[in-house]
Amino acid sequence: MSTYSNQCAIVGVGENQRSRKSGTTPLHMALTAARNALADAGLEAKDLDGIMNYSTAGDSCPSHELATYLGCHPKYVKDVSGGGSSTELLIADAVALIEAGMLETVLIYRSMNGSSGEKVGRGYDPNMLQEMLPGGSFIMPYGSASPTQWFGMFANRHMHETGITKEHLGHVCISFYEHAQRNPNAFLNGKPLDMETYLATPDISMPFNIHDCCVELDEANAIIVTSASNAKNCKSKPVFIAGMAPRTTHSHVHYWTQVDEVAADHAAAELYKSAGVKPEDIQVASIYDCFSWVVLRQLESYGFAKRGEVGDFVAAGNLKMGGSLPSNTAGGMLSEGYTHGMNNVLELVRQLRHDYKGTDRQVKDCELGISTGWAGPDIAGAMILRN
Amino acid sequence: MTKQTAYEKPIPLKTQDNHEYWDAADQHELKLQKCSACSTFIHPPGPACPTCGSPETEWELLGSDITATVYSYIVSYRPFLPGFQHELPTVITVAALDADPDVKIMANIIECDPEDVEIGVPLKMTWVDITDDRALPQWVLARG
Ligand SMILES: [Zn+2]
């Protein structure tokens, strides 16, 4: 078993009110999320000695700025550029620094005007992409500029080889939309989805229609990680970091050259070994869901269903409440909102703390959960949490 | 009045590592980078061989008679870059070169009915003159 297993815990989670148009800046939203996470943990801003943040194309606020306006002076701040799986990456960094004795309590946040500001899914400036994106000159001239298209290229080959159908994608969406109907803070609460409607919705980019794509919104989330010994002094029930595969990569940076491989394929062995558990031990999940197919592909990568059987696994209702792997129980990024993965982690923490006990939102008696992150076929990361 | 013929789409950016590929494309030919140490094709081109790490690379001219098969593809109904709004839906493929299926070349499949595209169908490379001095490699369905 790994040396870091269960020696650090998540003790606070918080968010702002998600919306289509925040009317405010990422700094204001991050302050709200951070204050809520501190209140959840029963900590004060001065208790933080580290603050970390991730962003894409400068769409957030720097952690030093957040620290200043929280009224604290942490000794360590860090801002990284990254998308999905950066939550897992930064939690791993925090764990390492805490275990090395350099830090004690770290706040990690993601804040983005994902709807009213820069939209990840709607494409980027073409010249920026050709200069900044590896091999951009070999994809941009052909109109390939959106994750919808990049990931769709992987999805179509994978579906062709494994027999996954459009209906199987629909089962992922319908399962998560069902969860959103129990979550008043889900953006698509009050907007349930059935298979007939799903299948009748035209594609934006094959195989994805609007329901297969996450809901881009203005939102901020924050998470507080501290040592297990310090967690005893917090107000909340600690959720321990039991195992991690903080970051894995595709074998080629120009990942479109090899569409049969995804970075998540390389994470499972390290993840389960570090936690000392198997896929069948996991009781609740946060599976990165920027697109429906990404969930199916990761279920295969992380060993929840065999290649070729993933479609049947979701069609049988296993992602729903009462299934073998209730996943994205707040609605996921497909129907709750998109905070680049962090909102799914907030929900996983709340499930493992049994915050919903006595309601139909609680995954009964769950003790062990997985969170998977996906920046793309190129970058992944995952962690196992336990109460 | 703006010229109707102005090319709106992104034009491939020539760099230190890739200009031989695009220079050949301008002449309607396919030229691929190859590792001098392990003889693996390197596409897209780069500063060294991703297979063995060797910095010693050369270029091989494959000519103008290039065939491939569809390895994967997408049909896009929305434009994500300028210029594509005129050509919807857009078919984009990752095609496996018949000469070496490990080499995948991304391009559009032009002049096709998206209904005729599926994984495994044969393709032929063509070059579209996009400006006075630039040409873009594209795929068309190989008939017959
Ligand atoms: Zn080589």
Coordinates of C-alpha atoms and ligand atoms in Angstrom, one line a residue:
Chain A
M1 CA 0.0 0.0 0.0
S2 CA 1.2 3.5 -0.8
T3 CA 2.6 5.7 1.9
Y4 CA 0.1 8.5 1.3
S5 CA -3.0 6.3 1.6
N6 CA -5.5 7.9 4.0
Q7 CA -3.0 10.4 5.4
C8 CA -4.8 13.4 4.0
A9 CA -8.4 14.3 3.8
I10 CA -10.9 16.6 2.1
V11 CA -12.5 18.6 4.9
G12 CA -14.3 21.3 3.0
V13 CA -16.2 21.8 -0.2
G14 CA -18.1 24.9 -1.5
E15 CA -19.4 26.5 -4.7
N16 CA -21.2 29.7 -5.9
Q17 CA -24.6 29.8 -7.5
R18 CA -24.1 28.6 -11.1
S19 CA -25.8 30.5 -13.9
R20 CA -25.7 31.3 -17.6
K21 CA -24.5 34.9 -16.8
S22 CA -22.9 35.6 -13.5
G23 CA -22.6 39.3 -14.1
T24 CA -19.4 39.2 -12.1
T25 CA -15.8 38.2 -12.3
P26 CA -14.1 34.8 -11.7
L27 CA -12.5 36.5 -8.6
H28 CA -15.8 37.3 -7.0
M29 CA -17.1 33.8 -7.8
A30 CA -14.0 32.1 -6.4
L31 CA -14.2 34.2 -3.2
T32 CA -17.8 32.9 -2.7
A33 CA -16.8 29.3 -3.3
A34 CA -13.7 29.6 -1.1
R35 CA -15.7 31.1 1.8
N36 CA -18.3 28.4 1.5
A37 CA -15.6 25.7 1.6
L38 CA -14.0 27.3 4.7
A39 CA -17.4 27.5 6.4
D40 CA -18.1 23.8 5.5
A41 CA -14.7 22.8 7.1
G42 CA -15.1 25.1 10.1
L43 CA -11.8 26.8 9.2
E44 CA -10.8 30.4 8.7
A45 CA -8.9 31.9 5.8
K46 CA -5.8 32.3 8.0
D47 CA -5.7 28.5 8.4
L48 CA -4.8 28.1 4.8
D49 CA -1.1 27.9 4.0
G50 CA -1.5 26.9 0.4
I51 CA -3.8 27.9 -2.4
M52 CA -3.9 26.4 -5.9
N53 CA -6.0 27.0 -9.0
Y54 CA -6.3 25.7 -12.6
S55 CA -7.4 27.6 -15.6
T56 CA -7.6 27.4 -19.4
A57 CA -6.5 30.4 -21.5
G58 CA -6.4 32.6 -18.4
D59 CA -10.1 32.3 -17.7
S60 CA -9.8 32.2 -13.9
C61 CA -8.2 34.5 -11.3
P62 CA -4.7 33.9 -9.8
S63 CA -4.5 32.2 -6.4
H64 CA -2.4 35.0 -5.0
E65 CA -5.3 37.4 -5.8
L66 CA -7.8 35.1 -4.2
A67 CA -5.6 34.9 -1.1
T68 CA -5.3 38.7 -0.8
Y69 CA -9.1 39.2 -0.9
L70 CA -9.8 36.3 1.5
G71 CA -7.7 38.3 3.8
C72 CA -5.0 35.7 4.3
H73 CA -1.3 35.4 3.5
P74 CA -0.5 31.7 2.6
K75 CA 3.1 30.8 2.1
Y76 CA 2.4 28.9 -1.1
V77 CA 0.4 29.8 -4.2
K78 CA 0.2 27.9 -7.5
D79 CA -1.7 28.4 -10.7
V80 CA -1.5 25.7 -13.4
S81 CA -2.9 25.7 -16.9
G82 CA -5.1 22.7 -17.4
G83 CA -8.6 21.2 -18.0
G84 CA -10.3 18.1 -16.7
S85 CA -8.3 16.0 -14.3
S86 CA -6.5 19.1 -12.9
T87 CA -8.6 18.7 -9.7
E88 CA -7.1 15.3 -9.2
L89 CA -3.6 16.6 -10.1
L90 CA -3.7 19.5 -7.7
I91 CA -5.1 17.3 -4.9
A92 CA -2.2 15.0 -5.4
D93 CA 0.2 18.0 -5.3
A94 CA -1.4 19.1 -2.1
V95 CA -1.1 15.6 -0.6
A96 CA 2.6 15.4 -1.5
L97 CA 3.4 18.8 0.0
I98 CA 1.4 18.1 3.1
E99 CA 3.1 14.7 3.6
A100 CA 6.5 16.3 3.0
G101 CA 5.7 18.6 5.9
M102 CA 5.8 21.8 3.8
L103 CA 2.1 22.6 4.0
E104 CA -0.7 21.8 6.3
T105 CA -4.0 23.0 4.7
V106 CA -4.5 23.7 1.0
L107 CA -7.5 25.3 -0.8
I108 CA -7.9 24.3 -4.5
Y109 CA -10.4 26.1 -6.7
R110 CA -11.7 26.4 -10.2
S111 CA -13.6 29.5 -11.3
M112 CA -14.8 30.3 -14.8
N113 CA -17.4 32.3 -16.6
G114 CA -17.8 29.2 -18.8
S115 CA -21.0 30.5 -20.4
S116 CA -20.8 34.3 -20.5
G117 CA -17.0 34.4 -21.0
E118 CA -14.6 32.1 -22.8
K119 CA -16.4 28.8 -23.9
V120 CA -14.2 25.8 -24.1
G121 CA -16.5 23.9 -26.3
R122 CA -17.2 26.5 -28.9
G123 CA -13.7 26.5 -30.3
Y124 CA -10.7 28.9 -30.0
D125 CA -8.9 31.5 -32.1
P126 CA -7.6 29.6 -35.1
N127 CA -4.2 31.3 -35.2
M128 CA -3.7 30.8 -31.4
L129 CA -4.5 27.2 -31.9
Q130 CA -2.1 26.6 -34.8
E131 CA 0.7 28.2 -32.7
M132 CA -0.1 26.9 -29.3
L133 CA -1.6 23.5 -29.9
P134 CA 0.8 20.7 -30.7
G135 CA 0.4 19.9 -34.4
G136 CA -2.4 22.4 -34.8
S137 CA -1.3 23.0 -38.5
F138 CA -2.4 19.4 -39.2
I139 CA -5.9 19.7 -37.8
M140 CA -7.1 23.4 -37.9
P141 CA -7.1 23.8 -41.7
Y142 CA -9.7 21.0 -41.8
G143 CA -12.0 22.7 -39.3
S144 CA -11.1 20.5 -36.4
A145 CA -11.1 23.0 -33.5
S146 CA -13.6 21.8 -30.9
P147 CA -13.4 19.0 -28.3
T148 CA -16.7 17.8 -29.7
Q149 CA -14.8 17.0 -32.9
W150 CA -11.5 15.8 -31.3
F151 CA -13.2 13.4 -28.9
G152 CA -15.8 12.4 -31.5
M153 CA -13.1 11.0 -33.7
F154 CA -12.2 8.6 -30.9
A155 CA -15.8 7.9 -30.1
N156 CA -16.8 6.8 -33.6
R157 CA -13.9 4.4 -33.9
H158 CA -14.5 3.0 -30.5
M159 CA -18.3 2.6 -31.1
H160 CA -17.5 0.9 -34.4
E161 CA -15.2 -1.6 -32.7
T162 CA -17.2 -2.3 -29.5
G163 CA -20.8 -2.2 -30.6
I164 CA -21.7 0.9 -28.6
T165 CA -24.7 2.6 -30.1
K166 CA -26.3 6.0 -30.0
E167 CA -28.8 4.6 -27.5
H168 CA -26.0 3.6 -25.2
L169 CA -24.8 7.2 -25.2
G170 CA -28.4 8.1 -24.4
H171 CA -28.5 5.9 -21.4
V172 CA -25.6 7.8 -19.9
C173 CA -27.4 11.2 -20.5
I174 CA -30.7 9.9 -19.2
S175 CA -29.1 8.4 -16.0
F176 CA -27.4 11.7 -15.2
Y177 CA -30.4 13.9 -16.1
E178 CA -32.5 11.7 -13.7
H179 CA -30.0 12.6 -10.9
A180 CA -30.3 16.3 -11.8
Q181 CA -34.1 16.1 -11.1
R182 CA -33.3 15.4 -7.4
N183 CA -30.8 18.2 -7.2
P184 CA -32.3 21.7 -7.0
N185 CA -28.9 23.2 -7.8
A186 CA -28.6 21.3 -11.1
F187 CA -28.9 23.6 -14.0
L188 CA -31.2 21.1 -15.8
N189 CA -33.3 20.5 -12.8
G190 CA -36.9 20.5 -14.0
K191 CA -35.8 19.4 -17.5
P192 CA -35.9 15.6 -17.5
L193 CA -34.8 13.6 -20.6
D194 CA -36.3 10.5 -22.2
M195 CA -34.9 8.3 -24.9
E196 CA -37.4 9.3 -27.6
T197 CA -36.4 13.0 -27.1
Y198 CA -32.7 12.1 -27.0
L199 CA -32.8 10.1 -30.2
A200 CA -34.8 12.8 -32.0
T201 CA -32.2 15.5 -31.2
P202 CA -30.0 16.3 -34.2
D203 CA -26.2 15.9 -33.8
I204 CA -24.0 19.0 -33.4
S205 CA -21.0 16.8 -34.4
M206 CA -21.5 13.1 -34.8
P207 CA -22.0 11.2 -32.5
F208 CA -22.8 14.0 -30.2
N209 CA -26.0 16.0 -29.9
I210 CA -26.6 18.8 -27.3
H211 CA -27.5 16.3 -24.6
D212 CA -24.2 14.4 -25.1
C213 CA -22.3 17.7 -24.3
C214 CA -21.8 19.2 -20.8
V215 CA -23.6 22.4 -19.8
E216 CA -21.2 25.3 -19.9
L217 CA -22.0 27.7 -17.2
D218 CA -20.5 30.4 -15.0
E219 CA -19.4 28.7 -11.8
A220 CA -16.8 28.4 -9.1
N221 CA -15.9 25.4 -6.9
A222 CA -13.4 25.0 -4.0
I223 CA -12.0 22.1 -2.1
I224 CA -9.9 22.1 1.1
V225 CA -7.3 19.4 1.7
T226 CA -5.5 18.9 5.1
S227 CA -3.6 16.3 7.0
A228 CA -5.5 13.5 8.7
S229 CA -4.4 14.7 12.1
N230 CA -5.6 18.3 11.4
A231 CA -8.9 16.9 9.9
K232 CA -9.9 15.9 13.5
N233 CA -10.1 19.6 14.4
C234 CA -12.5 20.4 11.5
K235 CA -16.3 20.7 11.7
S236 CA -17.0 18.3 8.8
K237 CA -16.7 14.6 8.5
P238 CA -13.3 14.0 6.7
V239 CA -13.2 12.2 3.4
F240 CA -9.8 10.5 3.1
I241 CA -7.7 10.4 -0.1
A242 CA -7.1 6.6 -0.3
G243 CA -5.3 6.3 -3.6
M244 CA -4.3 8.2 -6.6
A245 CA -3.1 8.1 -10.2
P246 CA -2.6 11.9 -10.4
R247 CA -1.7 12.2 -14.0
T248 CA -1.3 9.9 -17.0
T249 CA -0.7 10.6 -20.6
H250 CA -1.4 9.3 -24.1
S251 CA 1.8 7.9 -25.7
H252 CA 1.8 10.6 -28.3
V253 CA 1.1 14.3 -27.8
H254 CA -0.6 14.4 -31.2
Y255 CA -3.2 12.0 -29.8
W256 CA -5.4 12.0 -32.9
T257 CA -2.7 9.9 -34.6
Q258 CA -3.7 7.0 -32.3
V259 CA -7.4 7.0 -31.6
D260 CA -7.5 3.6 -30.0
E261 CA -5.6 4.7 -26.9
V262 CA -6.7 7.2 -24.2
A263 CA -4.6 8.4 -21.2
A264 CA -7.2 6.9 -18.8
D265 CA -6.1 3.5 -20.0
H266 CA -2.8 4.0 -18.1
A267 CA -4.3 5.1 -14.8
A268 CA -6.3 2.1 -13.4
A269 CA -3.4 -0.1 -12.3
E270 CA -1.6 2.6 -10.2
L271 CA -4.9 3.9 -8.9
Y272 CA -6.3 0.6 -7.5
K273 CA -2.8 -0.5 -6.3
S274 CA -2.3 2.7 -4.3
A275 CA -5.7 2.4 -2.6
G276 CA -5.5 -1.4 -2.2
V277 CA -9.0 -1.9 -3.6
K278 CA -10.6 -3.3 -6.8
P279 CA -13.2 -1.8 -9.2
E280 CA -15.9 -4.0 -7.6
D281 CA -15.3 -2.4 -4.2
I282 CA -16.3 1.0 -5.4
Q283 CA -19.8 2.1 -4.4
V284 CA -20.2 5.6 -5.8
A285 CA -18.5 7.4 -8.7
S286 CA -17.7 10.7 -10.2
I287 CA -16.9 9.9 -13.9
Y288 CA -15.7 12.9 -15.9
D289 CA -18.5 13.6 -18.3
C290 CA -17.7 16.5 -20.7
F291 CA -19.3 14.2 -23.3
S292 CA -21.5 11.1 -22.8
W293 CA -19.1 8.8 -24.6
V294 CA -16.2 9.8 -22.4
V295 CA -18.0 8.1 -19.5
L296 CA -18.4 4.9 -21.5
R297 CA -14.7 4.9 -22.5
Q298 CA -13.6 5.5 -18.9
L299 CA -15.8 2.7 -17.5
E300 CA -13.7 0.5 -19.8
S301 CA -10.4 2.1 -18.7
Y302 CA -11.2 1.8 -15.0
G303 CA -12.4 -1.7 -15.2
F304 CA -16.1 -1.3 -14.4
A305 CA -17.1 -3.2 -17.5
K306 CA -15.2 -5.2 -20.0
R307 CA -14.5 -3.8 -23.5
G308 CA -17.6 -4.6 -25.6
E309 CA -19.9 -4.8 -22.5
V310 CA -19.9 -1.2 -21.5
G311 CA -23.0 -0.3 -23.5
D312 CA -25.0 -3.1 -21.8
F313 CA -23.6 -2.0 -18.4
V314 CA -25.2 1.5 -18.7
A315 CA -28.3 0.3 -20.5
A316 CA -29.0 -1.9 -17.4
G317 CA -29.2 1.2 -15.2
N318 CA -25.9 0.7 -13.4
L319 CA -25.1 4.4 -13.3
K320 CA -28.4 5.3 -11.7
M321 CA -29.3 5.3 -8.0
G322 CA -29.7 1.7 -7.0
G323 CA -27.4 0.5 -9.7
S324 CA -24.0 -1.1 -9.1
L325 CA -22.1 2.1 -9.7
P326 CA -24.3 5.2 -9.0
S327 CA -22.4 7.9 -10.9
N328 CA -22.5 11.7 -11.1
T329 CA -25.3 11.7 -8.6
A330 CA -25.8 15.5 -8.7
G331 CA -26.4 15.3 -12.5
G332 CA -22.8 15.5 -13.6
M333 CA -21.5 18.0 -16.0
L334 CA -24.0 16.8 -18.6
S335 CA -26.9 18.2 -16.5
E336 CA -25.7 19.8 -13.2
G337 CA -23.1 22.1 -14.6
Y338 CA -19.5 22.2 -15.9
T339 CA -16.7 23.3 -13.6
H340 CA -14.1 21.4 -15.4
G341 CA -14.7 18.3 -13.3
M342 CA -14.6 19.8 -9.8
N343 CA -18.3 19.9 -9.2
N344 CA -18.4 16.1 -9.6
V345 CA -15.8 15.8 -6.9
L346 CA -17.8 18.0 -4.6
E347 CA -20.7 15.7 -5.0
L348 CA -18.6 12.6 -4.4
V349 CA -17.4 14.1 -1.1
R350 CA -21.0 14.9 0.0
Q351 CA -22.1 11.3 -0.9
L352 CA -19.2 9.8 1.2
R353 CA -20.0 12.1 4.1
H354 CA -23.7 10.9 3.8
D355 CA -24.8 14.6 3.6
Y356 CA -28.0 13.4 1.9
K357 CA -28.9 10.8 4.5
G358 CA -32.6 10.1 4.8
T359 CA -33.3 11.4 1.2
D360 CA -33.5 9.7 -2.2
R361 CA -30.2 11.4 -3.2
Q362 CA -28.1 9.4 -0.8
V363 CA -26.2 6.4 -2.1
K364 CA -26.9 4.3 1.0
D365 CA -24.0 3.5 3.4
C366 CA -21.4 4.3 0.7
E367 CA -17.8 4.2 2.0
L368 CA -15.6 4.0 -1.1
G369 CA -15.8 6.3 -4.2
I370 CA -13.8 7.0 -7.3
S371 CA -13.3 10.2 -9.1
T372 CA -11.9 10.2 -12.7
G373 CA -10.6 13.2 -14.6
W374 CA -10.2 13.6 -18.3
A375 CA -8.6 16.6 -20.0
G376 CA -8.9 14.7 -23.3
P377 CA -7.6 11.5 -24.8
D378 CA -4.2 13.0 -24.0
I379 CA -4.3 13.6 -20.2
A380 CA -6.1 11.9 -17.4
G381 CA -6.0 11.5 -13.6
A382 CA -8.0 9.7 -10.9
M383 CA -8.4 9.2 -7.2
I384 CA -10.2 7.0 -4.7
L385 CA -11.8 8.5 -1.7
R386 CA -13.1 6.8 1.5
N387 CA -15.0 8.0 4.6
Chain B
M1 CA -16.5 45.3 -51.9
T2 CA -14.8 42.2 -50.5
K3 CA -13.5 39.6 -52.9
Q4 CA -15.7 36.6 -53.0
T5 CA -12.7 34.4 -53.6
A6 CA -10.9 35.2 -50.3
Y7 CA -10.0 32.1 -48.5
E8 CA -11.4 32.3 -45.0
K9 CA -10.3 29.0 -43.4
P10 CA -7.0 28.7 -41.5
I11 CA -4.0 28.2 -43.8
P12 CA -1.5 25.6 -42.6
L13 CA 1.3 27.4 -40.7
K14 CA 4.8 26.4 -42.0
T15 CA 7.3 25.8 -39.3
Q16 CA 10.9 24.7 -39.0
D17 CA 9.8 21.1 -38.4
N18 CA 6.9 20.8 -40.9
H19 CA 7.6 23.1 -43.9
E20 CA 8.9 20.2 -46.1
Y21 CA 5.4 18.5 -45.8
W22 CA 3.6 21.7 -46.7
D23 CA 6.1 22.7 -49.4
A24 CA 5.5 19.3 -51.1
A25 CA 1.7 19.8 -50.7
D26 CA 1.9 23.1 -52.5
Q27 CA 3.4 21.0 -55.4
H28 CA 0.5 18.5 -55.1
E29 CA 2.7 15.8 -53.6
L30 CA 2.9 13.9 -50.4
K31 CA 6.3 13.9 -48.6
L32 CA 6.7 12.3 -45.2
Q33 CA 9.4 12.6 -42.6
K34 CA 11.1 9.4 -41.8
C35 CA 13.5 8.4 -39.0
S36 CA 17.0 7.7 -40.3
A37 CA 17.7 5.3 -37.4
C38 CA 14.6 3.1 -37.2
S39 CA 12.9 3.9 -40.5
T40 CA 9.6 4.7 -39.0
F41 CA 7.5 7.4 -40.7
I42 CA 7.0 10.5 -38.5
H43 CA 3.6 12.2 -38.9
P44 CA 2.9 14.9 -38.1
P45 CA 6.6 15.9 -38.6
G46 CA 8.6 16.9 -35.6
P47 CA 12.1 17.6 -34.3
A48 CA 12.9 14.0 -33.6
C49 CA 11.5 10.4 -33.9
P50 CA 8.8 9.7 -31.4
T51 CA 9.4 6.0 -31.7
C52 CA 13.2 5.9 -30.9
G53 CA 14.1 9.5 -30.0
S54 CA 16.6 9.8 -32.7
P55 CA 17.2 13.4 -34.0
E56 CA 18.4 12.1 -37.3
T57 CA 15.5 12.3 -39.8
E58 CA 15.0 12.4 -43.5
W59 CA 12.2 13.0 -46.0
E60 CA 10.6 10.5 -48.4
L61 CA 8.6 11.6 -51.4
L62 CA 5.5 9.4 -51.9
G63 CA 4.3 11.3 -54.9
S64 CA 0.7 12.2 -56.0
D65 CA -0.9 8.8 -56.2
I66 CA -1.9 8.3 -52.5
T67 CA -4.5 6.0 -51.3
A68 CA -5.8 5.3 -47.8
T69 CA -8.8 4.0 -45.8
V70 CA -11.1 5.7 -43.3
Y71 CA -9.9 4.8 -39.8
S72 CA -12.3 7.1 -38.1
Y73 CA -14.4 10.1 -39.1
I74 CA -16.8 12.7 -37.8
V75 CA -19.6 14.7 -39.5
S76 CA -19.8 18.2 -38.1
Y77 CA -23.0 20.2 -38.4
R78 CA -21.6 23.4 -36.9
P79 CA -18.7 25.5 -37.9
F80 CA -16.0 25.9 -35.2
L81 CA -13.6 27.9 -37.4
P82 CA -14.1 30.7 -40.0
G83 CA -14.9 29.5 -43.5
F84 CA -16.5 26.3 -42.6
Q85 CA -20.0 27.8 -42.3
H86 CA -20.2 27.6 -46.1
E87 CA -19.5 23.9 -46.2
L88 CA -21.8 22.2 -43.8
P89 CA -21.9 19.4 -42.9
T90 CA -18.1 19.0 -42.7
V91 CA -16.6 15.5 -42.9
I92 CA -13.3 15.1 -41.1
T93 CA -11.4 11.8 -41.2
V94 CA -8.3 10.2 -39.7
A95 CA -7.2 8.0 -42.6
A96 CA -4.8 5.2 -42.5
L97 CA -2.3 5.3 -45.4
D98 CA -2.4 2.2 -47.5
A99 CA 1.4 2.4 -47.9
D100 CA 1.8 2.2 -44.1
P101 CA -1.4 2.1 -42.0
D102 CA 0.4 3.2 -38.9
V103 CA 0.5 6.6 -40.6
K104 CA -2.7 8.5 -40.0
I105 CA -3.4 11.7 -42.0
M106 CA -6.3 14.0 -40.9
A107 CA -8.2 15.9 -43.6
N108 CA -11.7 16.5 -44.9
I109 CA -13.4 14.1 -47.2
I110 CA -14.5 16.6 -49.8
E111 CA -17.2 16.4 -52.5
C112 CA -19.0 13.5 -50.7
D113 CA -22.4 12.7 -49.4
P114 CA -21.7 12.1 -45.6
E115 CA -24.1 9.0 -45.9
D116 CA -21.5 7.4 -48.2
V117 CA -18.7 7.6 -45.5
E118 CA -18.0 4.8 -43.2
I119 CA -15.0 3.3 -41.4
G120 CA -13.0 1.2 -43.9
V121 CA -14.0 2.9 -47.1
P122 CA -11.2 3.6 -49.6
L123 CA -9.9 7.2 -50.1
K124 CA -7.7 8.9 -52.6
M125 CA -5.6 12.1 -51.8
T126 CA -6.3 15.2 -53.8
W127 CA -4.9 18.7 -53.5
V128 CA -7.0 21.9 -53.4
D129 CA -5.4 25.2 -54.4
I130 CA -6.4 27.5 -51.7
T131 CA -4.3 30.6 -52.5
D132 CA -2.0 31.6 -55.3
D133 CA 0.9 29.6 -53.8
R134 CA -0.6 27.2 -51.3
A135 CA -2.4 23.9 -51.7
L136 CA -4.2 21.8 -49.1
P137 CA -4.1 17.9 -49.2
Q138 CA -7.6 16.5 -48.9
W139 CA -9.3 13.1 -49.3
V140 CA -12.0 12.1 -51.8
L141 CA -13.9 8.8 -51.8
A142 CA -12.1 6.3 -54.2
R143 CA -14.8 5.2 -56.7
G144 CA -15.2 1.8 -58.2
Ligands
ZN1 ZN 13.2 6.2 -34.9

